[in-house]
């Protein structure tokens, strides 16, 4: 994913306030408890997740675990909300100075200057835990936990194909 593409994502997030969120589409795939998690997400994250879902649906038949993961893969970001410039900063540092990113992402999310890095690193695990508590399946939890991992690490896992689809859809949006 190019740096320019990531910057374009940031600009889309800036104007998310002007876009409608299709809660009916989300409700089609989420239980009431999981829909509550979706509704807690920031508007730009909701729009992103709906676009990920739409992309997954264009890939062919989509198992329930995959559709739920598409909608909730970033839900862990609600634990420590960050704004667009912080998201952009984390993405840029990760891309341009990976060693610095690793060091800062090991910090405390309560520290505002470290928050975006910690959130980007930890949100998959936080989100999977939230989904587990709301009754999400083990497969969905696994997909959320690993959606930011290098996919090849999981080639032998039974959910590998779904993970590839989720990552491709996430990268496209």
PDB file of C-alpha atoms in Angstrom:
ATOM      1  CA  UNK A   1       0.000   0.000   0.000  1.00  0.00           C
ATOM      2  CA  UNK A   2       1.484   3.295  -1.071  1.00  0.00           C
ATOM      3  CA  UNK A   3       2.035   6.328   1.075  1.00  0.00           C
ATOM      4  CA  UNK A   4      -0.143   8.389  -1.268  1.00  0.00           C
ATOM      5  CA  UNK A   5      -3.000   5.912  -0.845  1.00  0.00           C
ATOM      6  CA  UNK A   6      -2.720   6.170   2.954  1.00  0.00           C
ATOM      7  CA  UNK A   7      -2.841   9.961   2.734  1.00  0.00           C
ATOM      8  CA  UNK A   8      -5.957   9.707   0.567  1.00  0.00           C
ATOM      9  CA  UNK A   9      -7.534   7.524   3.278  1.00  0.00           C
ATOM     10  CA  UNK A  10      -6.811  10.297   5.752  1.00  0.00           C
ATOM     11  CA  UNK A  11      -8.576  12.861   3.574  1.00  0.00           C
ATOM     12  CA  UNK A  12     -11.596  10.559   3.225  1.00  0.00           C
ATOM     13  CA  UNK A  13     -11.705  10.258   7.016  1.00  0.00           C
ATOM     14  CA  UNK A  14     -11.672  14.053   7.341  1.00  0.00           C
ATOM     15  CA  UNK A  15     -14.878  14.283   5.340  1.00  0.00           C
ATOM     16  CA  UNK A  16     -16.617  11.266   6.877  1.00  0.00           C
ATOM     17  CA  UNK A  17     -19.023  13.593   8.685  1.00  0.00           C
ATOM     18  CA  UNK A  18     -20.739  14.292   5.351  1.00  0.00           C
ATOM     19  CA  UNK A  19     -21.331  10.626   4.460  1.00  0.00           C
ATOM     20  CA  UNK A  20     -24.324   8.553   5.614  1.00  0.00           C
ATOM     21  CA  UNK A  21     -23.656   5.357   7.564  1.00  0.00           C
ATOM     22  CA  UNK A  22     -25.727   2.389   6.374  1.00  0.00           C
ATOM     23  CA  UNK A  23     -26.686   0.928   9.754  1.00  0.00           C
ATOM     24  CA  UNK A  24     -29.279  -1.289   8.063  1.00  0.00           C
ATOM     25  CA  UNK A  25     -26.540  -3.044   6.108  1.00  0.00           C
ATOM     26  CA  UNK A  26     -24.495  -3.531   9.279  1.00  0.00           C
ATOM     27  CA  UNK A  27     -27.571  -4.834  11.125  1.00  0.00           C
ATOM     28  CA  UNK A  28     -28.032  -7.448   8.395  1.00  0.00           C
ATOM     29  CA  UNK A  29     -24.805  -9.150   9.516  1.00  0.00           C
ATOM     30  CA  UNK A  30     -24.472  -8.262  13.201  1.00  0.00           C
ATOM     31  CA  UNK A  31     -26.366  -9.448  16.254  1.00  0.00           C
ATOM     32  CA  UNK A  32     -27.809  -6.666  18.428  1.00  0.00           C
ATOM     33  CA  UNK A  33     -24.845  -6.850  20.836  1.00  0.00           C
ATOM     34  CA  UNK A  34     -22.329  -6.754  18.000  1.00  0.00           C
ATOM     35  CA  UNK A  35     -24.238  -3.920  16.331  1.00  0.00           C
ATOM     36  CA  UNK A  36     -23.819  -1.911  19.539  1.00  0.00           C
ATOM     37  CA  UNK A  37     -20.047  -2.296  19.153  1.00  0.00           C
ATOM     38  CA  UNK A  38     -20.276  -1.120  15.555  1.00  0.00           C
ATOM     39  CA  UNK A  39     -22.321   1.906  16.612  1.00  0.00           C
ATOM     40  CA  UNK A  40     -19.627   2.828  19.171  1.00  0.00           C
ATOM     41  CA  UNK A  41     -17.035   3.164  16.412  1.00  0.00           C
ATOM     42  CA  UNK A  42     -16.095   6.564  14.996  1.00  0.00           C
ATOM     43  CA  UNK A  43     -17.994   7.498  11.859  1.00  0.00           C
ATOM     44  CA  UNK A  44     -14.944   7.212   9.590  1.00  0.00           C
ATOM     45  CA  UNK A  45     -14.224   3.722  10.965  1.00  0.00           C
ATOM     46  CA  UNK A  46     -17.855   2.710  10.385  1.00  0.00           C
ATOM     47  CA  UNK A  47     -17.691   3.910   6.782  1.00  0.00           C
ATOM     48  CA  UNK A  48     -14.381   2.124   6.263  1.00  0.00           C
ATOM     49  CA  UNK A  49     -15.765  -1.102   7.736  1.00  0.00           C
ATOM     50  CA  UNK A  50     -18.887  -0.952   5.571  1.00  0.00           C
ATOM     51  CA  UNK A  51     -16.660  -0.535   2.517  1.00  0.00           C
ATOM     52  CA  UNK A  52     -14.593  -3.532   3.636  1.00  0.00           C
ATOM     53  CA  UNK A  53     -17.812  -5.541   3.955  1.00  0.00           C
ATOM     54  CA  UNK A  54     -18.981  -4.488   0.487  1.00  0.00           C
ATOM     55  CA  UNK A  55     -15.636  -5.537  -0.974  1.00  0.00           C
ATOM     56  CA  UNK A  56     -15.819  -8.911   0.803  1.00  0.00           C
ATOM     57  CA  UNK A  57     -19.307  -9.427  -0.610  1.00  0.00           C
ATOM     58  CA  UNK A  58     -18.053  -8.823  -4.156  1.00  0.00           C
ATOM     59  CA  UNK A  59     -15.451 -11.589  -3.682  1.00  0.00           C
ATOM     60  CA  UNK A  60     -18.129 -14.293  -3.660  1.00  0.00           C
ATOM     61  CA  UNK A  61     -19.976 -16.159  -0.944  1.00  0.00           C
ATOM     62  CA  UNK A  62     -19.036 -14.695   2.403  1.00  0.00           C
ATOM     63  CA  UNK A  63     -19.205 -16.779   5.579  1.00  0.00           C
ATOM     64  CA  UNK A  64     -20.817 -15.068   8.577  1.00  0.00           C
ATOM     65  CA  UNK A  65     -17.507 -15.016  10.468  1.00  0.00           C
ATOM     66  CA  UNK A  66     -15.927 -13.068   7.619  1.00  0.00           C
ATOM     67  CA  UNK A  67     -18.755 -10.539   7.278  1.00  0.00           C
ATOM     68  CA  UNK A  68     -18.747  -9.851  11.027  1.00  0.00           C
ATOM     69  CA  UNK A  69     -14.960  -9.492  11.025  1.00  0.00           C
ATOM     70  CA  UNK A  70     -15.185  -7.102   8.070  1.00  0.00           C
ATOM     71  CA  UNK A  71     -17.527  -4.860  10.046  1.00  0.00           C
ATOM     72  CA  UNK A  72     -15.701  -5.086  13.377  1.00  0.00           C
ATOM     73  CA  UNK A  73     -12.008  -5.574  12.513  1.00  0.00           C
ATOM     74  CA  UNK A  74     -11.185  -2.058  13.776  1.00  0.00           C
ATOM     75  CA  UNK A  75     -13.569  -1.930  16.746  1.00  0.00           C
ATOM     76  CA  UNK A  76     -10.652  -2.073  19.195  1.00  0.00           C
ATOM     77  CA  UNK A  77      -9.835   1.503  18.237  1.00  0.00           C
ATOM     78  CA  UNK A  78     -12.766   2.670  20.382  1.00  0.00           C
ATOM     79  CA  UNK A  79     -10.722   1.862  23.503  1.00  0.00           C
ATOM     80  CA  UNK A  80      -8.526   4.901  22.893  1.00  0.00           C
ATOM     81  CA  UNK A  81     -10.023   7.074  20.154  1.00  0.00           C
ATOM     82  CA  UNK A  82      -7.611   8.875  17.881  1.00  0.00           C
ATOM     83  CA  UNK A  83      -8.229  11.615  15.348  1.00  0.00           C
ATOM     84  CA  UNK A  84      -7.281  11.725  11.684  1.00  0.00           C
ATOM     85  CA  UNK A  85      -3.902  13.430  12.099  1.00  0.00           C
ATOM     86  CA  UNK A  86      -2.900  10.825  14.716  1.00  0.00           C
ATOM     87  CA  UNK A  87      -3.929   7.983  12.392  1.00  0.00           C
ATOM     88  CA  UNK A  88      -1.950   9.546   9.574  1.00  0.00           C
ATOM     89  CA  UNK A  89       1.074  10.048  11.815  1.00  0.00           C
ATOM     90  CA  UNK A  90       1.054   6.396  12.942  1.00  0.00           C
ATOM     91  CA  UNK A  91       0.798   5.171   9.349  1.00  0.00           C
ATOM     92  CA  UNK A  92       3.599   7.452   8.158  1.00  0.00           C
ATOM     93  CA  UNK A  93       5.964   6.560  10.998  1.00  0.00           C
ATOM     94  CA  UNK A  94       5.245   2.846  10.537  1.00  0.00           C
ATOM     95  CA  UNK A  95       6.053   3.137   6.857  1.00  0.00           C
ATOM     96  CA  UNK A  96       9.035   5.502   7.005  1.00  0.00           C
ATOM     97  CA  UNK A  97      10.649   4.700  10.374  1.00  0.00           C
ATOM     98  CA  UNK A  98       9.588   1.161  11.346  1.00  0.00           C
ATOM     99  CA  UNK A  99      12.037   0.838  14.259  1.00  0.00           C
ATOM    100  CA  UNK A 100      10.740   4.039  15.797  1.00  0.00           C
ATOM    101  CA  UNK A 101       7.171   2.834  15.264  1.00  0.00           C
ATOM    102  CA  UNK A 102       7.930  -0.425  17.101  1.00  0.00           C
ATOM    103  CA  UNK A 103       9.451   1.435  20.033  1.00  0.00           C
ATOM    104  CA  UNK A 104       6.604   3.944  20.343  1.00  0.00           C
ATOM    105  CA  UNK A 105       3.931   1.273  19.932  1.00  0.00           C
ATOM    106  CA  UNK A 106       5.206  -0.446  23.086  1.00  0.00           C
ATOM    107  CA  UNK A 107       4.197   2.582  25.166  1.00  0.00           C
ATOM    108  CA  UNK A 108       1.140   3.540  27.147  1.00  0.00           C
ATOM    109  CA  UNK A 109      -2.015   4.555  25.245  1.00  0.00           C
ATOM    110  CA  UNK A 110      -2.801   7.021  28.050  1.00  0.00           C
ATOM    111  CA  UNK A 111       0.177   9.086  26.825  1.00  0.00           C
ATOM    112  CA  UNK A 112      -1.277  11.185  24.040  1.00  0.00           C
ATOM    113  CA  UNK A 113       1.882  11.257  21.930  1.00  0.00           C
ATOM    114  CA  UNK A 114       2.189   7.438  22.018  1.00  0.00           C
ATOM    115  CA  UNK A 115      -1.524   6.712  21.709  1.00  0.00           C
ATOM    116  CA  UNK A 116      -1.782   6.418  17.907  1.00  0.00           C
ATOM    117  CA  UNK A 117       1.107   3.962  17.762  1.00  0.00           C
ATOM    118  CA  UNK A 118      -0.174   1.812  20.628  1.00  0.00           C
ATOM    119  CA  UNK A 119      -3.698   1.834  19.194  1.00  0.00           C
ATOM    120  CA  UNK A 120      -2.504   0.718  15.780  1.00  0.00           C
ATOM    121  CA  UNK A 121      -0.500  -2.101  17.314  1.00  0.00           C
ATOM    122  CA  UNK A 122      -3.004  -3.253  19.947  1.00  0.00           C
ATOM    123  CA  UNK A 123      -6.441  -2.617  18.432  1.00  0.00           C
ATOM    124  CA  UNK A 124      -6.731  -6.090  16.862  1.00  0.00           C
ATOM    125  CA  UNK A 125      -6.385  -7.842  20.242  1.00  0.00           C
ATOM    126  CA  UNK A 126      -8.600  -5.310  21.990  1.00  0.00           C
ATOM    127  CA  UNK A 127     -11.261  -5.692  19.297  1.00  0.00           C
ATOM    128  CA  UNK A 128     -11.205  -9.473  19.416  1.00  0.00           C
ATOM    129  CA  UNK A 129     -11.697  -9.328  23.184  1.00  0.00           C
ATOM    130  CA  UNK A 130     -14.649  -6.949  22.794  1.00  0.00           C
ATOM    131  CA  UNK A 131     -16.226  -9.180  20.151  1.00  0.00           C
ATOM    132  CA  UNK A 132     -15.735 -12.233  22.379  1.00  0.00           C
ATOM    133  CA  UNK A 133     -17.530 -10.503  25.250  1.00  0.00           C
ATOM    134  CA  UNK A 134     -20.383  -9.581  22.896  1.00  0.00           C
ATOM    135  CA  UNK A 135     -20.837 -13.187  21.755  1.00  0.00           C
ATOM    136  CA  UNK A 136     -18.790 -13.230  18.543  1.00  0.00           C
ATOM    137  CA  UNK A 137     -17.572 -16.576  17.266  1.00  0.00           C
ATOM    138  CA  UNK A 138     -14.047 -17.883  17.791  1.00  0.00           C
ATOM    139  CA  UNK A 139     -13.373 -17.671  14.053  1.00  0.00           C
ATOM    140  CA  UNK A 140     -14.447 -14.028  13.972  1.00  0.00           C
ATOM    141  CA  UNK A 141     -12.263 -13.277  16.981  1.00  0.00           C
ATOM    142  CA  UNK A 142      -9.304 -14.953  15.272  1.00  0.00           C
ATOM    143  CA  UNK A 143      -9.835 -12.966  12.070  1.00  0.00           C
ATOM    144  CA  UNK A 144      -9.980  -9.696  13.989  1.00  0.00           C
ATOM    145  CA  UNK A 145      -6.912 -10.600  16.055  1.00  0.00           C
ATOM    146  CA  UNK A 146      -4.858 -11.337  12.942  1.00  0.00           C
ATOM    147  CA  UNK A 147      -6.252  -8.903  10.365  1.00  0.00           C
ATOM    148  CA  UNK A 148      -3.102  -6.753  10.562  1.00  0.00           C
ATOM    149  CA  UNK A 149      -0.628  -9.672  10.573  1.00  0.00           C
ATOM    150  CA  UNK A 150       1.449 -10.888   7.674  1.00  0.00           C
ATOM    151  CA  UNK A 151      -0.955 -13.364   6.142  1.00  0.00           C
ATOM    152  CA  UNK A 152       1.655 -15.963   5.179  1.00  0.00           C
ATOM    153  CA  UNK A 153       2.283 -16.610   8.886  1.00  0.00           C
ATOM    154  CA  UNK A 154      -1.100 -18.344   9.005  1.00  0.00           C
ATOM    155  CA  UNK A 155      -1.071 -20.335   5.768  1.00  0.00           C
ATOM    156  CA  UNK A 156      -1.811 -23.624   7.567  1.00  0.00           C
ATOM    157  CA  UNK A 157      -4.650 -22.192   9.679  1.00  0.00           C
ATOM    158  CA  UNK A 158      -8.203 -23.287   8.776  1.00  0.00           C
ATOM    159  CA  UNK A 159      -9.302 -19.630   8.536  1.00  0.00           C
ATOM    160  CA  UNK A 160      -6.428 -18.623   6.258  1.00  0.00           C
ATOM    161  CA  UNK A 161      -8.577 -18.083   3.157  1.00  0.00           C
ATOM    162  CA  UNK A 162     -10.986 -15.855   5.068  1.00  0.00           C
ATOM    163  CA  UNK A 163      -8.049 -13.899   6.502  1.00  0.00           C
ATOM    164  CA  UNK A 164      -6.663 -13.317   2.997  1.00  0.00           C
ATOM    165  CA  UNK A 165     -10.056 -12.054   1.857  1.00  0.00           C
ATOM    166  CA  UNK A 166     -10.409  -9.757   4.874  1.00  0.00           C
ATOM    167  CA  UNK A 167      -6.935  -8.317   4.415  1.00  0.00           C
ATOM    168  CA  UNK A 168      -7.430  -7.769   0.689  1.00  0.00           C
ATOM    169  CA  UNK A 169     -10.712  -5.967   1.341  1.00  0.00           C
ATOM    170  CA  UNK A 170      -9.180  -3.919   4.161  1.00  0.00           C
ATOM    171  CA  UNK A 171      -6.217  -2.937   1.984  1.00  0.00           C
ATOM    172  CA  UNK A 172      -8.552  -1.926  -0.839  1.00  0.00           C
ATOM    173  CA  UNK A 173     -10.451   0.458   1.423  1.00  0.00           C
TER     174      UNK A 173
END
